[in-house]
Coordinates of C-alpha atoms and ligand atoms in Angstrom, one line a residue:
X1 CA -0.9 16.5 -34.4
X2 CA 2.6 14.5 -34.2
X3 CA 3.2 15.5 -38.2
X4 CA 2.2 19.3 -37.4
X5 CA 4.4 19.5 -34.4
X6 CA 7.5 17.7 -36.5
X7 CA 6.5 20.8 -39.3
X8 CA 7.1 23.4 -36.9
X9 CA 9.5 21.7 -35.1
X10 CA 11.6 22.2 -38.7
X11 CA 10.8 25.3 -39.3
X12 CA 11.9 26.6 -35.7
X13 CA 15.4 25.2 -37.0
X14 CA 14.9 26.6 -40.3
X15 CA 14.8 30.5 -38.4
X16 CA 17.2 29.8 -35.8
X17 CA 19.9 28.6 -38.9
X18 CA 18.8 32.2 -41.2
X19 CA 19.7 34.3 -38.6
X20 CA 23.5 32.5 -38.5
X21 CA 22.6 30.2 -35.4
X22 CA 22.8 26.9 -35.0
X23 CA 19.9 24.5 -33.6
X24 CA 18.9 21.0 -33.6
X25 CA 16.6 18.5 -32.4
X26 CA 18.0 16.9 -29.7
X27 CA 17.2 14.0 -26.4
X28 CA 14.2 11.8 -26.7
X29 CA 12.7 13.2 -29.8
X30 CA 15.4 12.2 -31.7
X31 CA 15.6 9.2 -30.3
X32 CA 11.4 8.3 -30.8
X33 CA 12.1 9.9 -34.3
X34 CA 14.7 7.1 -35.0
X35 CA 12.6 4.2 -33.4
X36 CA 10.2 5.2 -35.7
X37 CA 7.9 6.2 -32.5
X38 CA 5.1 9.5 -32.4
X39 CA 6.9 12.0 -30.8
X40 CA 5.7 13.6 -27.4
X41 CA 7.4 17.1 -27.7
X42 CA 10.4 18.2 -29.4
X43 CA 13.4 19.8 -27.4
X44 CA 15.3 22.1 -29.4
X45 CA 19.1 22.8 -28.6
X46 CA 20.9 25.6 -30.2
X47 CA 23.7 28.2 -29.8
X48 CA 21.5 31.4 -29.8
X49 CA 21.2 32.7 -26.3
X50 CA 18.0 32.9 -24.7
X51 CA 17.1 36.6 -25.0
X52 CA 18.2 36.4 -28.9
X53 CA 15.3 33.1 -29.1
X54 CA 12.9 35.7 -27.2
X55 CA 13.8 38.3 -29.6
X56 CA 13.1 35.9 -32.2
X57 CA 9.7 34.4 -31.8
X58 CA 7.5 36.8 -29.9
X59 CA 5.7 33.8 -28.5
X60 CA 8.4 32.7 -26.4
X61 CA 7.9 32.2 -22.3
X62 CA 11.2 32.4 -20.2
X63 CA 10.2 28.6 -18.3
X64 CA 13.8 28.2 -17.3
X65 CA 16.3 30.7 -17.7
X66 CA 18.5 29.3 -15.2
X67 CA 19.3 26.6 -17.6
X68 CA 18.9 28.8 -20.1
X69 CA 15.4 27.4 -21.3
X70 CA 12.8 29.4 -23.7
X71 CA 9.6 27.6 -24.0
X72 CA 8.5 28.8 -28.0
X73 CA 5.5 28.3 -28.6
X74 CA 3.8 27.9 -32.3
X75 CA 0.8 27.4 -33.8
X76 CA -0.4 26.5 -29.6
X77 CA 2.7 23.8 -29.5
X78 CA 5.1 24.1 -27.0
X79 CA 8.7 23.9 -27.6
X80 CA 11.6 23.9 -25.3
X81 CA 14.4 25.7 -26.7
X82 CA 17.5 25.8 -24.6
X83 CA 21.2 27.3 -25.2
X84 CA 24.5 25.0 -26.2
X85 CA 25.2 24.6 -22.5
X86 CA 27.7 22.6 -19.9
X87 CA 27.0 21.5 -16.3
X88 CA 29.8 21.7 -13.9
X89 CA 30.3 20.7 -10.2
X90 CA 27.2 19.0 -9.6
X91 CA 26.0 19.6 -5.7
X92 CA 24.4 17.1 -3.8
X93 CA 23.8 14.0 -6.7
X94 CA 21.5 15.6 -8.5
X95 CA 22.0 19.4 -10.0
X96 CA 24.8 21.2 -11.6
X97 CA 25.6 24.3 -9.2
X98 CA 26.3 26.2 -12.5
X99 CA 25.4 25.6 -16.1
X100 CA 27.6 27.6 -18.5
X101 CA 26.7 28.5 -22.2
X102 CA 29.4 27.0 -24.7
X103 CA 29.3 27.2 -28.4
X104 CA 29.3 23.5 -29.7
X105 CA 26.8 21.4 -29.7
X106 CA 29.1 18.9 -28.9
X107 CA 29.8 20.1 -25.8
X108 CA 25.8 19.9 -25.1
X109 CA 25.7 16.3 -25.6
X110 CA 28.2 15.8 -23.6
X111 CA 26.8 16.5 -20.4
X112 CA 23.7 14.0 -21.0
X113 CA 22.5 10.8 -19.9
X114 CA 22.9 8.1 -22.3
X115 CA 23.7 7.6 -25.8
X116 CA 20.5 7.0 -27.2
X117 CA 19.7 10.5 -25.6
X118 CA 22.4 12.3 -26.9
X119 CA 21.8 12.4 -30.8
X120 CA 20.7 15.5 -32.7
X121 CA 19.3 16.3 -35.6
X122 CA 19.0 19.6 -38.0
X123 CA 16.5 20.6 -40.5
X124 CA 18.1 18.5 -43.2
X125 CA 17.6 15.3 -41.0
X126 CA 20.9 14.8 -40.8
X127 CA 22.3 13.1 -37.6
X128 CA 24.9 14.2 -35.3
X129 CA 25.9 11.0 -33.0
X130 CA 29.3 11.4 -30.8
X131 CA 28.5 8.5 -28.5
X132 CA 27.4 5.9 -31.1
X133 CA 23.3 5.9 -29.9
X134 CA 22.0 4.8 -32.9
X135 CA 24.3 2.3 -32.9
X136 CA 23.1 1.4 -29.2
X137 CA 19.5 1.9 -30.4
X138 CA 20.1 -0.7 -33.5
X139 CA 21.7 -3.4 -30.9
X140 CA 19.3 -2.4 -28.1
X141 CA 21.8 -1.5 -26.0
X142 CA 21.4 1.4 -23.1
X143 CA 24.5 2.4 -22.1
X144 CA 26.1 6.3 -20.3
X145 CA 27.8 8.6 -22.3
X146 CA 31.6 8.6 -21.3
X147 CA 32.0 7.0 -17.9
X148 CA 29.1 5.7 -16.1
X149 CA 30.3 5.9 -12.8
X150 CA 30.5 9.6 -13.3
X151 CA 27.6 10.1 -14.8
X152 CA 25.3 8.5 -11.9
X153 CA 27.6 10.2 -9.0
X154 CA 27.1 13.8 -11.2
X155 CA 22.9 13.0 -10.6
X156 CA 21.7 9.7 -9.2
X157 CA 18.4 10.3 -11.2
X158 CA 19.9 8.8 -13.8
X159 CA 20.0 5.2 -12.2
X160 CA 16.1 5.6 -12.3
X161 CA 16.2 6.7 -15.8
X162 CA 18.3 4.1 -16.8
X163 CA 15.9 1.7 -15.5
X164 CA 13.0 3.2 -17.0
X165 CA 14.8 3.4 -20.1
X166 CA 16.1 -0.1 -20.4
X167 CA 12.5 -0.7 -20.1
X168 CA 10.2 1.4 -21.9
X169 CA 12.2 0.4 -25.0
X170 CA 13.8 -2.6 -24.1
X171 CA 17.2 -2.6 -23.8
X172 CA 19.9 -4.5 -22.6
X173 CA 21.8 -2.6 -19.9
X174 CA 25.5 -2.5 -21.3
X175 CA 28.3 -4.1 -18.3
X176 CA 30.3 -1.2 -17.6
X177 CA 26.7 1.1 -16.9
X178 CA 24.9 -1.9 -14.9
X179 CA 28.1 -1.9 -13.0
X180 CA 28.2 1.2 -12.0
X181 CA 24.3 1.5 -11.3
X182 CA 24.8 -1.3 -8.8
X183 CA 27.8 0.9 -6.9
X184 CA 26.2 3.6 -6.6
X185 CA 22.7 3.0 -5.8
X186 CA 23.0 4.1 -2.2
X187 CA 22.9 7.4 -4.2
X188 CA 19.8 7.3 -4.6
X189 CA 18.9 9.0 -1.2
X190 CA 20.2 12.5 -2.3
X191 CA 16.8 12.2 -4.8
X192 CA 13.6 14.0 -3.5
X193 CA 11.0 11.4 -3.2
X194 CA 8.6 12.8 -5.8
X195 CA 11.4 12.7 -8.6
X196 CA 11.6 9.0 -7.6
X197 CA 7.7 8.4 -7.5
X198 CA 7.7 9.6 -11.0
X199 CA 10.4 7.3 -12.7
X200 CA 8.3 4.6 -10.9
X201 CA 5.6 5.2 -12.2
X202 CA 6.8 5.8 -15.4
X203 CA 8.4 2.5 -14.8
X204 CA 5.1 0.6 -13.8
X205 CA 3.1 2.5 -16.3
X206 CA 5.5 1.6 -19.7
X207 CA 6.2 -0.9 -22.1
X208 CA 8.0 -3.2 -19.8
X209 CA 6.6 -2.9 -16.5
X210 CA 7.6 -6.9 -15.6
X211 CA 11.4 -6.3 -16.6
X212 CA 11.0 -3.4 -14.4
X213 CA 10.2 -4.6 -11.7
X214 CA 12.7 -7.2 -11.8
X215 CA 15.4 -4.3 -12.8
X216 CA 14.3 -2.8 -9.3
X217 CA 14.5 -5.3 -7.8
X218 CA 18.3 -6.9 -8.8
X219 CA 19.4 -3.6 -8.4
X220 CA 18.6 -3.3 -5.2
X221 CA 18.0 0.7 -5.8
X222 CA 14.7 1.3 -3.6
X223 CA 16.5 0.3 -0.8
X224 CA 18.3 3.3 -0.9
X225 CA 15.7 6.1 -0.8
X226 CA 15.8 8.7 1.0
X227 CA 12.4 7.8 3.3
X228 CA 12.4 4.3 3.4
X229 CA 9.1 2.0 1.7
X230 CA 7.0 0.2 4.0
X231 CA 7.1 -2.7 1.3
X232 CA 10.5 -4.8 1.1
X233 CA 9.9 -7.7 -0.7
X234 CA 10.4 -7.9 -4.5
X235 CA 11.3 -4.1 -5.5
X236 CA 14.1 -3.0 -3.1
X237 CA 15.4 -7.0 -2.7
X238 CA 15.8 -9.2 -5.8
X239 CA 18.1 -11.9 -6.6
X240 CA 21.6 -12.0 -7.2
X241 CA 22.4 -9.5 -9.9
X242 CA 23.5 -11.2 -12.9
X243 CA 26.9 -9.8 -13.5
X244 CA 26.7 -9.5 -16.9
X245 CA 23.8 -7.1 -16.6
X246 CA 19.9 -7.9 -17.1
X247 CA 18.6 -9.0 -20.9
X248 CA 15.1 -10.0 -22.0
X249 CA 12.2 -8.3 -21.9
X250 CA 10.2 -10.0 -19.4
X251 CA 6.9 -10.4 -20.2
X252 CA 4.8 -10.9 -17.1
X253 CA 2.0 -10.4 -15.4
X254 CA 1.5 -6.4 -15.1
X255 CA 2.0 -6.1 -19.0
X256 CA -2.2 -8.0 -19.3
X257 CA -3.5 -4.7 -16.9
X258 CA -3.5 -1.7 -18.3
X259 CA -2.2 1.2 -16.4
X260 CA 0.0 2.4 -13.8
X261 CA -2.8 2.4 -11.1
X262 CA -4.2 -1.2 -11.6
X263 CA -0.7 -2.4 -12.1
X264 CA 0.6 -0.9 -8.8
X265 CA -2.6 -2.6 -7.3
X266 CA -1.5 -6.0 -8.9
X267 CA 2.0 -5.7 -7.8
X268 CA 1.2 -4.7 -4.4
X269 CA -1.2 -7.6 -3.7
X270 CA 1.0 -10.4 -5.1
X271 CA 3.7 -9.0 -2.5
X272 CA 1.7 -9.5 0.6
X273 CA 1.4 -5.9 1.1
X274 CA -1.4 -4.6 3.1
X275 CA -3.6 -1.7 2.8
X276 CA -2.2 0.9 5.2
X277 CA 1.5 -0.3 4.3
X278 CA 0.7 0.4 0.9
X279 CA -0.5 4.3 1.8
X280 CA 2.4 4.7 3.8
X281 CA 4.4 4.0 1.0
X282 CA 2.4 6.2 -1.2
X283 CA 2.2 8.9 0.9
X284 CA 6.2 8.4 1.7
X285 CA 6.8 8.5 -2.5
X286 CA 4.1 12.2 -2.6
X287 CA 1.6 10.2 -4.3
X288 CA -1.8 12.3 -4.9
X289 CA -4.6 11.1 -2.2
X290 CA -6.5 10.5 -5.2
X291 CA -3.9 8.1 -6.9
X292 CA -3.7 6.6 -3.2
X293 CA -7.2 6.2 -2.9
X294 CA -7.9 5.0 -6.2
X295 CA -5.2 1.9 -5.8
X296 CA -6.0 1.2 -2.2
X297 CA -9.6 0.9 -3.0
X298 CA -8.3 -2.0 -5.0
X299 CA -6.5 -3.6 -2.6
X300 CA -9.5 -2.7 0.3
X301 CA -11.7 -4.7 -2.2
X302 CA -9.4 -8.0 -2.3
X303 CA -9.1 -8.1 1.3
X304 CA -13.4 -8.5 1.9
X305 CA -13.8 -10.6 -1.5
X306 CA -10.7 -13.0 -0.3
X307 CA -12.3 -14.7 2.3
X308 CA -16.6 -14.4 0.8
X309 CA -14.5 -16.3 -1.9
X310 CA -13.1 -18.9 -0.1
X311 CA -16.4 -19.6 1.6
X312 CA -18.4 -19.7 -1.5
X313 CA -19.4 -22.7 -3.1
X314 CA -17.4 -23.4 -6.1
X315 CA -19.7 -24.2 -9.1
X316 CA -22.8 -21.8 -8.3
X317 CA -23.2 -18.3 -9.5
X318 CA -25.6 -16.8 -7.2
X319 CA -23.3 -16.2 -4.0
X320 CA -20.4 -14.9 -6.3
X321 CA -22.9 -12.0 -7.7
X322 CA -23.9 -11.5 -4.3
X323 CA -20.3 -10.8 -2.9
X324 CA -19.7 -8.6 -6.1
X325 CA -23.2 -6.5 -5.6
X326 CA -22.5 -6.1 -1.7
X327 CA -18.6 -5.3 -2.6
X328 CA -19.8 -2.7 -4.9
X329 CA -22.4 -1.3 -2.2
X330 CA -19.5 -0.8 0.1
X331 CA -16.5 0.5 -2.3
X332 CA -18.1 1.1 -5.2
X333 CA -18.9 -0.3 -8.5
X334 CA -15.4 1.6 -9.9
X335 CA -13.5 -0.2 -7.4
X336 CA -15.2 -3.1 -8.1
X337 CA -14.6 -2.9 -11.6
X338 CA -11.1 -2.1 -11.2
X339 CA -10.6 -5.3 -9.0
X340 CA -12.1 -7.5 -11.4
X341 CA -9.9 -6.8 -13.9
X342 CA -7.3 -7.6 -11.4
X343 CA -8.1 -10.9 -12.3
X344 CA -7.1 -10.8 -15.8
X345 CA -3.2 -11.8 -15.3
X346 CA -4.2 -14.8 -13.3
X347 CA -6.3 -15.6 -16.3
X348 CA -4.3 -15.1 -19.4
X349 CA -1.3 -16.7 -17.5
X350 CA -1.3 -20.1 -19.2
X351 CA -1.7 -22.9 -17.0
X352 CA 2.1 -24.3 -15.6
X353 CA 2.7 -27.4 -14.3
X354 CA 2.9 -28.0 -10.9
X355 CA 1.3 -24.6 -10.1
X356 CA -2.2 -24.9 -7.9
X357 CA -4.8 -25.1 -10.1
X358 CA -6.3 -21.8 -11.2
X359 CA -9.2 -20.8 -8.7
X360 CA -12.5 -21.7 -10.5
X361 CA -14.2 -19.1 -8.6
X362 CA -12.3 -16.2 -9.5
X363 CA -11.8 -17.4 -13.2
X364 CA -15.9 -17.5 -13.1
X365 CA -15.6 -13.6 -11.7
X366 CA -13.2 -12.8 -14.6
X367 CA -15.5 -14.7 -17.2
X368 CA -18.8 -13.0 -16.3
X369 CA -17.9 -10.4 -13.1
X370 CA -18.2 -7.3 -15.6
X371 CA -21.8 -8.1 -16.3
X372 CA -23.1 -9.1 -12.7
X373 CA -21.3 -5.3 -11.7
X374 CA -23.3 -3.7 -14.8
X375 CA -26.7 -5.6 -14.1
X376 CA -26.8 -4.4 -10.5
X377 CA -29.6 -1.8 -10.4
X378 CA -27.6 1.0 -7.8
X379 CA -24.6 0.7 -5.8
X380 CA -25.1 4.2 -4.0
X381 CA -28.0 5.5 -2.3
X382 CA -28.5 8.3 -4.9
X383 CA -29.5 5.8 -7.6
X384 CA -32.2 4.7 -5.2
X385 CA -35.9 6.4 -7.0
X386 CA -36.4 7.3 -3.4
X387 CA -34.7 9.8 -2.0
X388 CA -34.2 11.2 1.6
X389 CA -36.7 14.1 1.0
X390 CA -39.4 11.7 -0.1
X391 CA -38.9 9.8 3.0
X392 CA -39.2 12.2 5.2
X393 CA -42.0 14.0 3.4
X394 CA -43.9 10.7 3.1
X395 CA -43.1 9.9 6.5
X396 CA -43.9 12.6 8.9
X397 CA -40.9 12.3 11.0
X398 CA -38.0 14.5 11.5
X399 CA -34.6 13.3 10.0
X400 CA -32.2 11.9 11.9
X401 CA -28.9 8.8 11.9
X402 CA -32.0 6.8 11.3
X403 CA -32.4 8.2 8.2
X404 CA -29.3 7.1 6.5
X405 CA -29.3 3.7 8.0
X406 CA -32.6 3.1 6.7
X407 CA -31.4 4.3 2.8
X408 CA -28.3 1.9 3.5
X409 CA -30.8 -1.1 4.1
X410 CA -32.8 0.0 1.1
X411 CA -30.1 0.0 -0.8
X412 CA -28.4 -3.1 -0.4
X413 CA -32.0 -4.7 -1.0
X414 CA -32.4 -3.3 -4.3
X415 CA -28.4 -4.3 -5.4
X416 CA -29.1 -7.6 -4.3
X417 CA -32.2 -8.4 -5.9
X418 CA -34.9 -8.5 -3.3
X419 CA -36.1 -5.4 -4.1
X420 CA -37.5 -3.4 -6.8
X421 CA -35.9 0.3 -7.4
X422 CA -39.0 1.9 -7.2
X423 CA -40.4 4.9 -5.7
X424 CA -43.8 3.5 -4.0
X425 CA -42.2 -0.1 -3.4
X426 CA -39.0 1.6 -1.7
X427 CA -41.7 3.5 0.3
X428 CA -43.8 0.7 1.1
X429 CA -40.3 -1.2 2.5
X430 CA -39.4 1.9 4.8
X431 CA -42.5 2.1 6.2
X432 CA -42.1 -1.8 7.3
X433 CA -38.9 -1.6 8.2
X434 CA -40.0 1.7 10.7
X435 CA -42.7 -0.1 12.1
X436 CA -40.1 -3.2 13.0
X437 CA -38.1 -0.9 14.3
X438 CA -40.8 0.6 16.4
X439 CA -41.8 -2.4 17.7
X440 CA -38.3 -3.9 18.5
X441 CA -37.6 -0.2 20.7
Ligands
ATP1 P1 10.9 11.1 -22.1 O1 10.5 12.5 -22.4 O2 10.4 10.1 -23.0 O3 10.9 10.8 -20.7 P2 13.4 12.2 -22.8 O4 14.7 11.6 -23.3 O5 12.8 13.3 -23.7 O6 12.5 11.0 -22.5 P3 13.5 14.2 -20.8 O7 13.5 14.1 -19.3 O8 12.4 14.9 -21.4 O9 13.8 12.8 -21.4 O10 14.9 15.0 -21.1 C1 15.2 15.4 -22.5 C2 16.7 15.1 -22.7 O11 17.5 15.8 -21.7 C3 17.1 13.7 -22.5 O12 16.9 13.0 -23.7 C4 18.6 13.8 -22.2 O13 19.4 14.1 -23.3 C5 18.6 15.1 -21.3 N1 18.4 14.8 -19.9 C6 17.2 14.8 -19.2 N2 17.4 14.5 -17.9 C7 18.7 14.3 -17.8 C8 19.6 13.9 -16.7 N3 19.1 13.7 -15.5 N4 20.9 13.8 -16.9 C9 21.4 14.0 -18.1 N5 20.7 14.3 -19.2 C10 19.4 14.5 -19.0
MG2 MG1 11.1 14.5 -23.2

């Protein structure tokens, strides 16, 4: 797919150039293209206007003629293709009030983030680099183009993405541009909240999730936003910056887990962070409810396993795989699943001295929780071979709250072992339990 897309990409150039235009690859595929990285999609910038691209390639969509943006699209691939333009007298730390077509492409870079995103490329493969990025790239350094000060008061967004970049590919943050980000962060609060949810997660769900955080956090940026977050602590309140800027990778826990959701979930639990904090926050930063329920489950999970934990003995199985099955019962075997891999970090993390010895009951869930989950026979009612239906048929009574209660009780019997899942046995347990029931009225 990536080598088909980088064809066409060419070849886009390769009609925009015949008809006396220029174009280029420019921003991140460029950049990817250089780090030897599959590209995602490929932005194309050139000096034909938009209507001439339209009049070019029939199969062109007007996504954003404002900016003067002409989504192409060939062979089913989407490509943005946007005029030579210049941003002037941005409004409100975030968007150019007018964008202006020019006719060098060196004026185009100009008006972009960083270095490393302001290289080109033509058909030829030959590089056009004003600002030195694959010199930046080469010394892993991220760094503004022209003055960085200007560049974060022009749109704020771009402290975000200068995180996220520094990040993602692990770069050092050069003085001048670390600097600056640490000025201006009170900027941030000019940024809608979902633009900020989004660099955050891309944040959490990159490459360098750990150095992230800790970027976040000594930049003192999610202070600044413009709802506050319910959850203090680590992101919006790090140490001291270091003045020369932040270096190393950081390689930490949330690298072991394996996606944004699981490594909020992580994060959020090693900060003390409860439950309906955390979907304040969430809902503050326009998270889905899905994506919200998904990682609060998580957390919902860790605060009724905590204490079954603690009170379990620590060298015997059976009560551990009973507080897994009855977890699973109440949040589900997903969100059961999910929290077990929680564990993973506190596993791989290799044993420090003077740290409290790891707890053997949870490194026992990590070892064998994934098979308990996977051996309990249902962990909702509709896995039950009895259903409502049958009860009621077989029964002779007329449904009611008793109903469910009684499936609940069935349930939890047959995830916990002391029941067979099936039909005449489930049956045969109902009618008991009615009779008790019955008799205690
Ligand atoms: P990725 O797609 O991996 O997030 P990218 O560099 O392609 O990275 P995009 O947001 O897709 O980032 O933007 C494409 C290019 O447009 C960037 O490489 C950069 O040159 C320019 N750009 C995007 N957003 C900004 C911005 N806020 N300020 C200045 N330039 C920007
Ligand atoms: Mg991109």
């Amino acid at each position: 797919m990536s080598e088909r897309m980088e064809q066409v990409g060419k070849r886009l150039l390769r009609q925009l150039t015949t008809q006396g235009y220029e174009a280029f690859w420019v921003g991140g595929c460029v950049r990817d293209k250089l780090l030897g990285r599959p590209l995602k999609d490929i932005d194309i910038a050139t000096s034909a206007t938009p209507d001439d691209v339209m009049r070019l390639f029939p199969h062109s969509i007007p996504t954003g003629l404002q900016h003067g943006t002409v989504t192409v699209v060939e062979e089913r691939i989407p490509y943005e293709v946007t005029t030579f333009r210049r941003e002037t007298d941005y409004a409100d730390h975030r968007r150019p009030k007018s964008v202006e077509y020019v006719s060098e492409l060196q004026e185009d870079l100009n008006r972009r983030d960083f270095t490393i995103n302001a290289i080109a490329m033509d058909a030829d493969g030959s590089i056009v680099d004003p600002f030195g990025g694959r010199d930046d790239l080469k010394r892993g350094v991220l760094r503004c183009v022209g003055e960085a000060k200007e560049r974060f008061e022009e749109d704020a967004l771009r402290m975000l993405r200068c995180i996220r970049f520094a990040c993602e590919y692990g770069l050092q943050i050069e003085a001048a541009t670390w600097q600056a980000l640490l000025e201006h962060a009170p900027l941030l609060r000019y940024i809608a909240m979902e633009r900020v949810q989004a660099e955050l997660d891309k944040i959490i769900g990159g490459a360098g999730p750990d150095l992230g955080i800790r970027l976040l956090g000594e930049s003192r940026l999610l202070q600044h936003t413009k709802e506050a977050l319910p959850w203090p602590a680590a992101m919006a309140d790090g140490d001291e910056p270091e003045p020369g800027g932040p270096s190393e990778l950081w390689p930490g826990p949330l690298n072991v887990l394996e996606g944004a959701d699981l490594r909020w979930a992580y994060w959020l639990l090693q900060q003390g962070v409860g439950t309906e904090e955390a979907r304040e926050g969430f809902s503050r930063l326009r998270f889905s409810s899905d994506k919200t329920s998904t990682i609060t489950a998580l957390l919902r999970v860790e605060a009724w396993m905590a204490p079954q934990l603690a009170e379990a003995p620590a060298a015997a199985d059976a009560p551990l795989r009973e507080a897994l099955a009855r977890a699973a019962v109440r949040y589900g075997a997903d969100a059961v699943r999910g929290w077990l891999r929680l564990l993973a970090p506190g596993a791989a993390a290799p044993p420090r001295a003077g740290r409290a010895p790891r707890d053997a009951r949870r490194h026992r869930l990590h070892q064998s929780g994934t098979d308990w989950l996977q051996a309990v026979p249902a962990t909702r009612v509709g896995e039950l071979a009895l259903g409502g239906r049958d009860v009621l048929a077989a029964l002779g009574r007329p449904g009611g709250p008793w109903l469910g209660r009684l499936l609940d009780d069935l349930l939890l019997a047959v995830a916990l072992g002391r029941l067979p899942n099936e039909r005449e046995r489930l049956l045969e347990a109902a009618r008991q339990q009615i009779e008790r029931d019955a008799h205690d009225e």
